[in-house]
Amino acid sequence: MAEHRTGDLDRRYRRACEQQPTYPESLAGATLGGPLPSGYAHVRRRVRLGEGPGVFARAAAYVMGWGAQRGAGFAVYPQSPPVTGATALVVVRPPGPRLPGLRLPRLVVPCRVVAVVAGEDRAGFAYGTLPGHPECGEEAFTVVRDGQGTVWFEVTAFSRPATWYTRLGGPAGRLIQRAAVTRYLWAVAAAVGAAGGGR
């Protein structure tokens, strides 16, 4: 069964590599700086991780290894570091216990890494949606060290529904997205040993 699933992911991955993002190219990287575009729902949240260059380095390494996604319970295929132009599949498994012999459906979300930042005080990446993603837009995951030396993990996104079921879901879709963002924040905070203070 594992080989079957890997083969399925490989086919989806190769197909996703041939696709273009589902939002305008002019908006690529907007989550890493500047105003977020109108016509989309916006998310900006962050959690305080601690102080100093050591905390920054640990957090940056974790985030650049897809730690936010994996720590939130998602799988990432292939298991390569995010680089600009790379395609990735984020696999969302159904919540709850798995019963032996029961294969539950999973959501495979195709994304394209549109920008990467790697500086002394800021590190992370942004990915945009590809065809097959239930949303249309972009999401960024960044670790920032401010002027006082405080280290933050930030999630920034703009999105709107891209499928009939996300359009039909309306507010429920926004709640699901916000719950995922909360899981990202918790995952990075737990991995780094945060000093608290999410918002």
Tab-separated table of C-alpha atoms in Angstrom:
chain	number	residue	atom	x	y	z
A	1	MET	CA	0.000	0.000	0.000
A	2	ALA	CA	2.859	2.398	0.805
A	3	GLU	CA	4.387	1.811	-2.664
A	4	HIS	CA	0.994	2.473	-4.281
A	5	ARG	CA	0.635	5.759	-2.411
A	6	THR	CA	4.195	6.825	-3.264
A	7	GLY	CA	3.544	6.079	-6.930
A	8	ASP	CA	0.352	8.130	-6.811
A	9	LEU	CA	2.180	11.044	-5.194
A	10	ASP	CA	4.932	10.839	-7.800
A	11	ARG	CA	2.388	11.055	-10.622
A	12	ARG	CA	0.651	14.001	-8.985
A	13	TYR	CA	3.978	15.671	-8.355
A	14	ARG	CA	5.096	15.370	-11.979
A	15	ARG	CA	1.744	16.742	-13.126
A	16	ALA	CA	1.988	19.661	-10.650
A	17	CYS	CA	5.489	20.516	-11.895
A	18	GLU	CA	3.984	21.266	-15.311
A	19	GLN	CA	1.359	23.680	-13.915
A	20	GLN	CA	1.470	27.416	-13.284
A	21	PRO	CA	0.238	29.143	-10.096
A	22	THR	CA	-3.470	29.919	-9.999
A	23	TYR	CA	-3.014	33.601	-9.120
A	24	PRO	CA	-1.358	36.465	-11.040
A	25	GLU	CA	2.418	36.302	-11.391
A	26	SER	CA	2.597	39.963	-10.365
A	27	LEU	CA	1.438	38.968	-6.860
A	28	ALA	CA	4.116	36.303	-6.350
A	29	GLY	CA	6.049	36.998	-3.151
A	30	ALA	CA	3.567	39.564	-1.826
A	31	THR	CA	3.356	37.695	1.482
A	32	LEU	CA	7.048	38.435	2.117
A	33	GLY	CA	6.757	42.200	1.848
A	34	GLY	CA	4.491	45.038	0.852
A	35	PRO	CA	0.707	45.233	1.017
A	36	LEU	CA	-1.405	42.133	0.542
A	37	PRO	CA	-3.648	42.294	-2.548
A	38	SER	CA	-7.300	43.287	-2.384
A	39	GLY	CA	-9.969	40.769	-3.306
A	40	TYR	CA	-8.497	38.077	-1.055
A	41	ALA	CA	-8.914	37.138	2.588
A	42	HIS	CA	-5.798	38.041	4.584
A	43	VAL	CA	-4.080	36.268	7.469
A	44	ARG	CA	-1.219	37.704	9.539
A	45	ARG	CA	-0.286	35.874	12.726
A	46	ARG	CA	2.868	35.356	14.711
A	47	VAL	CA	4.255	33.766	17.852
A	48	ARG	CA	7.171	34.892	20.007
A	49	LEU	CA	9.906	32.259	20.096
A	50	GLY	CA	12.498	33.789	22.390
A	51	GLU	CA	15.614	35.943	22.192
A	52	GLY	CA	18.928	35.955	20.386
A	53	PRO	CA	20.759	34.467	17.415
A	54	GLY	CA	20.645	30.901	18.733
A	55	VAL	CA	16.853	30.877	18.850
A	56	PHE	CA	16.747	32.476	15.406
A	57	ALA	CA	19.098	29.848	13.934
A	58	ARG	CA	17.137	26.911	15.392
A	59	ALA	CA	13.821	28.303	14.245
A	60	ALA	CA	15.085	29.126	10.760
A	61	ALA	CA	16.514	25.620	10.300
A	62	TYR	CA	13.247	24.066	11.459
A	63	VAL	CA	11.062	26.188	9.189
A	64	MET	CA	13.333	25.672	6.169
A	65	GLY	CA	13.014	21.919	6.672
A	66	TRP	CA	9.201	22.144	6.271
A	67	GLY	CA	8.986	21.847	10.054
A	68	ALA	CA	5.853	23.995	10.358
A	69	GLN	CA	3.969	21.717	7.980
A	70	ARG	CA	5.270	18.451	9.378
A	71	GLY	CA	4.830	19.605	12.957
A	72	ALA	CA	1.222	20.479	12.155
A	73	GLY	CA	0.619	16.880	11.078
A	74	PHE	CA	1.015	17.261	7.311
A	75	ALA	CA	3.363	15.355	5.043
A	76	VAL	CA	5.453	17.029	2.337
A	77	TYR	CA	6.463	15.386	-0.950
A	78	PRO	CA	9.209	15.323	-2.062
A	79	GLN	CA	11.292	15.811	1.056
A	80	SER	CA	13.522	18.514	-0.368
A	81	PRO	CA	14.291	21.929	1.176
A	82	PRO	CA	12.199	24.770	-0.267
A	83	VAL	CA	13.979	26.635	-3.063
A	84	THR	CA	12.483	29.204	-5.402
A	85	GLY	CA	10.688	27.482	-8.270
A	86	ALA	CA	10.371	24.123	-6.522
A	87	THR	CA	7.071	22.236	-6.527
A	88	ALA	CA	5.804	20.466	-3.421
A	89	LEU	CA	2.750	18.463	-2.432
A	90	VAL	CA	1.401	19.050	1.066
A	91	VAL	CA	-0.556	15.962	2.099
A	92	VAL	CA	-3.348	16.540	4.590
A	93	ARG	CA	-4.319	13.340	6.344
A	94	PRO	CA	-7.792	12.882	7.880
A	95	PRO	CA	-7.868	13.602	11.630
A	96	GLY	CA	-8.594	10.927	14.209
A	97	PRO	CA	-7.412	7.345	14.717
A	98	ARG	CA	-6.660	5.141	11.736
A	99	LEU	CA	-8.432	1.806	11.627
A	100	PRO	CA	-6.474	-1.233	10.363
A	101	GLY	CA	-7.271	-1.989	6.723
A	102	LEU	CA	-9.318	1.189	6.242
A	103	ARG	CA	-7.876	3.585	3.683
A	104	LEU	CA	-9.254	7.039	4.351
A	105	PRO	CA	-9.143	9.773	1.710
A	106	ARG	CA	-6.444	12.401	1.938
A	107	LEU	CA	-6.154	15.851	0.470
A	108	VAL	CA	-3.087	16.408	-1.702
A	109	VAL	CA	-2.380	20.123	-2.022
A	110	PRO	CA	0.024	21.203	-4.823
A	111	CYS	CA	2.170	24.289	-4.215
A	112	ARG	CA	5.028	26.183	-5.860
A	113	VAL	CA	7.741	27.881	-3.830
A	114	VAL	CA	7.737	31.437	-5.212
A	115	ALA	CA	10.311	33.115	-2.955
A	116	VAL	CA	12.910	32.296	-0.303
A	117	VAL	CA	14.581	34.681	2.141
A	118	ALA	CA	17.780	33.828	4.013
A	119	GLY	CA	19.260	36.724	5.981
A	120	GLU	CA	20.814	37.327	9.384
A	121	ASP	CA	17.501	38.503	10.830
A	122	ARG	CA	14.902	37.020	8.474
A	123	ALA	CA	14.525	33.556	6.976
A	124	GLY	CA	11.708	31.607	5.395
A	125	PHE	CA	9.781	31.032	2.209
A	126	ALA	CA	6.469	31.591	0.470
A	127	TYR	CA	4.511	29.168	-1.674
A	128	GLY	CA	1.679	29.773	-4.068
A	129	THR	CA	-1.241	27.610	-5.064
A	130	LEU	CA	-1.280	25.377	-8.140
A	131	PRO	CA	-4.283	23.814	-9.934
A	132	GLY	CA	-5.869	21.248	-7.617
A	133	HIS	CA	-5.380	23.378	-4.505
A	134	PRO	CA	-8.723	24.183	-2.804
A	135	GLU	CA	-7.637	27.813	-2.388
A	136	CYS	CA	-6.126	30.404	-4.706
A	137	GLY	CA	-3.356	32.523	-3.223
A	138	GLU	CA	-0.099	32.444	-1.313
A	139	GLU	CA	1.245	31.663	2.146
A	140	ALA	CA	4.553	32.621	3.758
A	141	PHE	CA	6.406	31.139	6.731
A	142	THR	CA	9.125	33.394	8.125
A	143	VAL	CA	11.347	33.657	11.185
A	144	VAL	CA	12.199	37.252	12.085
A	145	ARG	CA	14.561	38.748	14.676
A	146	ASP	CA	13.532	42.309	15.485
A	147	GLY	CA	15.676	45.263	16.592
A	148	GLN	CA	15.441	44.222	20.248
A	149	GLY	CA	16.667	40.698	19.475
A	150	THR	CA	13.246	39.074	19.939
A	151	VAL	CA	12.597	36.191	17.559
A	152	TRP	CA	9.160	35.671	16.010
A	153	PHE	CA	7.650	33.077	13.708
A	154	GLU	CA	5.140	34.641	11.327
A	155	VAL	CA	2.541	33.200	8.959
A	156	THR	CA	1.152	35.546	6.313
A	157	ALA	CA	-1.373	34.590	3.645
A	158	PHE	CA	-3.836	35.867	1.104
A	159	SER	CA	-6.382	33.502	-0.398
A	160	ARG	CA	-9.819	32.994	-1.832
A	161	PRO	CA	-11.787	29.813	-2.627
A	162	ALA	CA	-10.752	27.997	-5.794
A	163	THR	CA	-13.201	25.068	-5.836
A	164	TRP	CA	-16.957	24.649	-5.562
A	165	TYR	CA	-16.674	23.016	-2.159
A	166	THR	CA	-14.490	25.753	-0.657
A	167	ARG	CA	-16.816	28.393	-2.103
A	168	LEU	CA	-19.796	26.508	-0.688
A	169	GLY	CA	-18.062	26.169	2.677
A	170	GLY	CA	-17.656	29.941	2.991
A	171	PRO	CA	-16.869	30.881	6.624
A	172	ALA	CA	-16.114	27.252	7.479
A	173	GLY	CA	-13.213	27.332	5.030
A	174	ARG	CA	-11.781	30.394	6.756
A	175	LEU	CA	-12.036	28.638	10.116
A	176	ILE	CA	-10.206	25.600	8.748
A	177	GLN	CA	-7.441	27.825	7.373
A	178	ARG	CA	-7.082	29.672	10.667
A	179	ALA	CA	-6.927	26.353	12.529
A	180	ALA	CA	-4.101	25.235	10.228
A	181	VAL	CA	-2.228	28.484	10.862
A	182	THR	CA	-2.595	27.954	14.612
A	183	ARG	CA	-1.117	24.471	14.215
A	184	TYR	CA	1.846	25.920	12.298
A	185	LEU	CA	2.493	28.451	15.062
A	186	TRP	CA	2.235	25.833	17.791
A	187	ALA	CA	4.498	23.418	15.903
A	188	VAL	CA	7.341	25.918	15.506
A	189	ALA	CA	6.938	27.234	19.056
A	190	ALA	CA	7.075	23.693	20.464
A	191	ALA	CA	10.105	22.735	18.376
A	192	VAL	CA	12.082	25.825	19.363
A	193	GLY	CA	10.912	25.964	22.981
A	194	ALA	CA	9.076	29.262	22.661
A	195	ALA	CA	8.929	31.797	25.411
A	196	GLY	CA	5.252	32.379	24.620
A	197	GLY	CA	2.995	35.081	23.249
A	198	GLY	CA	1.158	34.072	20.059
A	199	ARG	CA	-1.350	36.257	18.252
